[in-house]
């Protein structure tokens, strides 16, 4: 956990510094299309294009296809059970230990 209101640049730098397996974002501001697109572009530019990225928040159905095409691995909308999210992570995030 890195806190709230991070820039895309800060997220990418932390992902590189910490050698993360996945990035999870909670976006409630409605800026998911711009933020996710920029994040995915910067991850690829940094050589981190294989990092699993998931988003949670208020994501309209019309945006889910575009976000998936941008490279998101999963989208969890309000009401998604925590158990379903952790199960998804267990199944889809590479175990490098």
XYZ file of N, CA and C in Angstrom:
291
model
N 0.846 -1.179 0.000
C 0.000 0.000 0.000
C 0.883 1.231 0.000
N 0.633 2.119 -0.955
C 1.454 3.322 -1.086
C 0.714 4.601 -0.744
N -0.562 4.539 -0.482
C -1.302 5.740 -0.123
C -2.259 6.160 -1.226
N -2.837 7.332 -1.024
C -3.814 7.839 -1.979
C -3.235 9.008 -2.760
N -3.893 9.295 -3.859
C -3.554 10.428 -4.721
C -2.127 10.381 -5.266
N -1.686 9.195 -5.641
C -0.374 9.068 -6.262
C -0.488 9.371 -7.746
N 0.572 9.892 -8.305
C 0.609 10.098 -9.746
C 0.934 8.770 -10.427
N 0.661 8.708 -11.697
C 1.007 7.516 -12.469
C 2.513 7.286 -12.393
N 3.278 8.346 -12.480
C 4.730 8.232 -12.412
C 5.179 7.618 -11.087
N 4.547 8.017 -9.994
C 4.898 7.466 -8.674
C 4.542 5.984 -8.587
N 3.414 5.606 -9.161
C 3.006 4.197 -9.142
C 3.991 3.353 -9.932
N 4.362 3.817 -11.109
C 5.299 3.064 -11.950
C 6.668 2.974 -11.278
N 7.131 4.073 -10.696
C 8.433 4.062 -10.013
C 8.426 3.083 -8.852
N 7.365 3.055 -8.086
C 7.268 2.122 -6.962
C 7.221 0.686 -7.467
N 6.468 0.449 -8.527
C 6.392 -0.904 -9.089
C 7.773 -1.383 -9.516
N 8.545 -0.499 -10.117
C 9.897 -0.865 -10.551
C 10.813 -1.072 -9.352
N 10.773 -0.156 -8.398
C 11.645 -0.236 -7.224
C 11.367 -1.454 -6.367
N 10.096 -1.809 -6.235
C 9.690 -2.901 -5.349
C 9.553 -4.236 -6.069
N 9.737 -4.247 -7.383
C 9.621 -5.470 -8.175
C 8.296 -6.182 -7.896
N 7.212 -5.452 -8.057
C 5.892 -5.964 -7.691
C 5.392 -7.004 -8.690
N 4.507 -7.856 -8.219
C 3.844 -8.837 -9.065
C 2.543 -8.281 -9.626
N 1.926 -7.372 -8.883
C 0.630 -6.832 -9.289
C 0.456 -5.423 -8.735
N -0.407 -4.686 -9.399
C -0.804 -3.354 -8.957
C -2.321 -3.358 -8.865
N -2.832 -2.926 -7.737
C -4.269 -2.794 -7.557
C -4.606 -1.341 -7.315
N -5.538 -0.815 -8.074
C -5.957 0.573 -7.937
C -7.418 0.637 -7.539
N -7.715 1.571 -6.664
C -9.096 1.876 -6.329
C -9.372 3.262 -6.880
N -10.298 3.342 -7.823
C -10.578 4.618 -8.474
C -12.057 4.931 -8.318
N -12.335 5.971 -7.578
C -13.720 6.387 -7.365
C -13.998 7.757 -7.980
N -12.984 8.343 -8.602
C -13.090 9.717 -9.077
C -13.710 9.858 -10.458
N -13.854 8.758 -11.180
C -14.363 8.837 -12.539
C -13.275 9.057 -13.573
N -12.036 9.111 -13.146
C -10.919 9.359 -14.074
C -10.241 8.066 -14.501
N -10.927 6.948 -14.375
C -10.326 5.644 -14.640
C -9.822 5.496 -16.074
N -10.523 6.027 -17.053
C -10.083 5.855 -18.442
C -8.732 6.524 -18.685
N -8.582 7.736 -18.234
C -7.328 8.457 -18.439
C -6.196 7.847 -17.621
N -6.472 7.566 -16.354
C -5.429 7.043 -15.473
C -4.951 5.661 -15.896
N -5.868 4.779 -16.213
C -5.482 3.421 -16.577
C -4.708 3.417 -17.895
N -5.160 4.173 -18.864
C -4.452 4.235 -20.135
C -3.029 4.727 -19.965
N -2.868 5.786 -19.189
C -1.528 6.330 -18.951
C -0.674 5.360 -18.138
N -1.263 4.715 -17.145
C -0.514 3.747 -16.342
C -0.019 2.596 -17.214
N -0.884 2.041 -18.025
C -0.480 0.911 -18.860
C 0.617 1.323 -19.841
N 0.501 2.518 -20.422
C 1.536 3.012 -21.335
C 2.872 3.171 -20.626
N 2.846 3.748 -19.432
C 4.094 3.963 -18.709
C 4.698 2.659 -18.195
N 3.860 1.709 -17.805
C 4.383 0.402 -17.394
C 5.105 -0.267 -18.558
N 4.489 -0.242 -19.732
C 5.136 -0.843 -20.910
C 6.450 -0.122 -21.225
N 6.445 1.195 -21.160
C 7.655 1.971 -21.451
C 8.774 1.655 -20.464
N 8.403 1.312 -19.224
C 9.390 1.004 -18.188
C 9.798 -0.470 -18.205
N 9.293 -1.228 -19.169
C 9.612 -2.645 -19.229
C 8.828 -3.482 -18.242
N 7.716 -2.956 -17.769
C 6.900 -3.641 -16.764
C 5.535 -4.030 -17.316
N 5.476 -4.236 -18.613
C 4.207 -4.531 -19.258
C 3.559 -5.830 -18.834
N 4.323 -6.720 -18.192
C 3.743 -7.986 -17.740
C 3.197 -7.911 -16.317
N 3.251 -6.747 -15.698
C 2.707 -6.576 -14.354
C 1.187 -6.692 -14.401
N 0.635 -7.497 -13.531
C -0.816 -7.665 -13.445
C -1.400 -6.394 -12.827
N -2.383 -5.807 -13.515
C -3.030 -4.592 -13.011
C -4.519 -4.856 -12.877
N -5.040 -4.574 -11.679
C -6.472 -4.699 -11.411
C -6.987 -3.377 -10.884
N -8.264 -3.133 -11.127
C -8.891 -1.887 -10.697
C -10.187 -2.210 -9.986
N -10.436 -1.456 -8.953
C -11.707 -1.536 -8.269
C -12.307 -0.146 -8.201
N -13.614 -0.079 -8.171
C -14.260 1.216 -8.052
C -15.509 1.296 -8.895
N -15.948 2.502 -9.068
C -17.160 2.752 -9.826
C -16.767 2.852 -11.293
N -16.932 1.750 -12.007
C -16.542 1.654 -13.410
C -17.805 1.336 -14.213
N -18.236 2.243 -15.057
C -19.426 1.976 -15.867
C -19.203 0.782 -16.801
N -20.265 0.025 -17.034
C -20.184 -1.148 -17.912
C -19.606 -0.792 -19.276
N -19.950 0.374 -19.802
C -19.470 0.785 -21.122
C -17.949 0.932 -21.170
N -17.305 1.140 -20.031
C -15.856 1.341 -20.002
C -15.083 0.045 -19.769
N -15.741 -0.996 -19.328
C -15.048 -2.230 -18.960
C -14.329 -2.852 -20.160
N -14.954 -2.881 -21.314
C -14.320 -3.467 -22.496
C -13.069 -2.672 -22.864
N -13.170 -1.365 -22.898
C -12.016 -0.529 -23.262
C -10.880 -0.687 -22.261
N -11.194 -0.776 -20.989
C -10.153 -0.942 -19.978
C -9.485 -2.304 -20.095
N -10.258 -3.317 -20.394
C -9.688 -4.651 -20.590
C -8.779 -4.654 -21.817
N -9.215 -4.007 -22.875
C -8.389 -3.910 -24.082
C -7.107 -3.114 -23.827
N -7.147 -2.182 -22.879
C -5.955 -1.404 -22.529
C -4.941 -2.235 -21.746
N -5.385 -3.398 -21.233
C -4.457 -4.288 -20.556
C -4.798 -4.631 -19.128
N -5.914 -4.136 -18.608
C -6.291 -4.510 -17.244
C -6.585 -5.997 -17.179
N -6.137 -6.606 -16.099
C -6.371 -8.033 -15.914
C -7.736 -8.307 -15.305
N -8.219 -7.381 -14.463
C -9.523 -7.577 -13.822
C -10.063 -6.244 -13.343
N -11.389 -6.193 -13.258
C -12.084 -5.006 -12.765
C -13.096 -5.487 -11.745
N -13.038 -4.894 -10.561
C -13.955 -5.253 -9.485
C -14.788 -4.025 -9.145
N -16.079 -4.135 -9.327
C -16.974 -3.018 -9.065
C -17.533 -3.116 -7.642
N -18.186 -2.050 -7.183
C -18.728 -2.082 -5.823
C -19.606 -3.306 -5.591
N -19.440 -3.897 -4.439
C -20.200 -5.086 -4.086
C -19.466 -6.382 -4.367
N -18.317 -6.289 -5.035
C -17.547 -7.517 -5.282
C -17.104 -8.085 -3.938
N -17.385 -9.335 -3.674
C -16.996 -9.916 -2.385
C -15.473 -9.998 -2.254
N -14.977 -9.650 -1.099
C -13.543 -9.688 -0.852
C -12.977 -11.075 -1.131
N -13.700 -12.103 -0.769
C -13.248 -13.469 -1.025
C -13.060 -13.746 -2.506
N -13.940 -13.210 -3.343
C -13.820 -13.397 -4.788
C -12.589 -12.680 -5.324
N -12.298 -11.521 -4.769
C -11.121 -10.763 -5.200
C -9.848 -11.486 -4.804
N -9.752 -11.923 -3.563
C -8.538 -12.610 -3.122
C -8.366 -13.941 -3.853
N -9.469 -14.608 -4.134
C -9.396 -15.854 -4.902
C -8.869 -15.577 -6.307
N -9.350 -14.498 -6.935
C -8.863 -14.132 -8.271
C -7.356 -13.862 -8.232
N -6.914 -13.111 -7.224
C -5.484 -12.807 -7.107
C -4.681 -14.086 -6.940
N -5.136 -14.980 -6.068
C -4.440 -16.259 -5.870
C -4.309 -17.046 -7.174
N -5.318 -16.968 -8.022
C -5.318 -17.742 -9.260
C -4.548 -17.083 -10.403
N -4.452 -15.735 -10.408
C -3.937 -15.034 -11.575
C -2.639 -14.265 -11.410
N -2.209 -14.082 -10.185
C -0.951 -13.360 -9.984
C 0.148 -14.384 -9.810
N 1.188 -14.284 -10.641
C 2.271 -15.268 -10.578
C 2.873 -15.358 -9.176
N 3.121 -16.559 -8.748
C 3.748 -16.802 -7.453
C 5.252 -16.960 -7.690
N 6.016 -15.950 -7.299
C 7.452 -15.970 -7.564
C 8.255 -16.367 -6.346
N 7.583 -16.849 -5.313
C 8.312 -17.223 -4.093
C 8.889 -18.601 -4.248
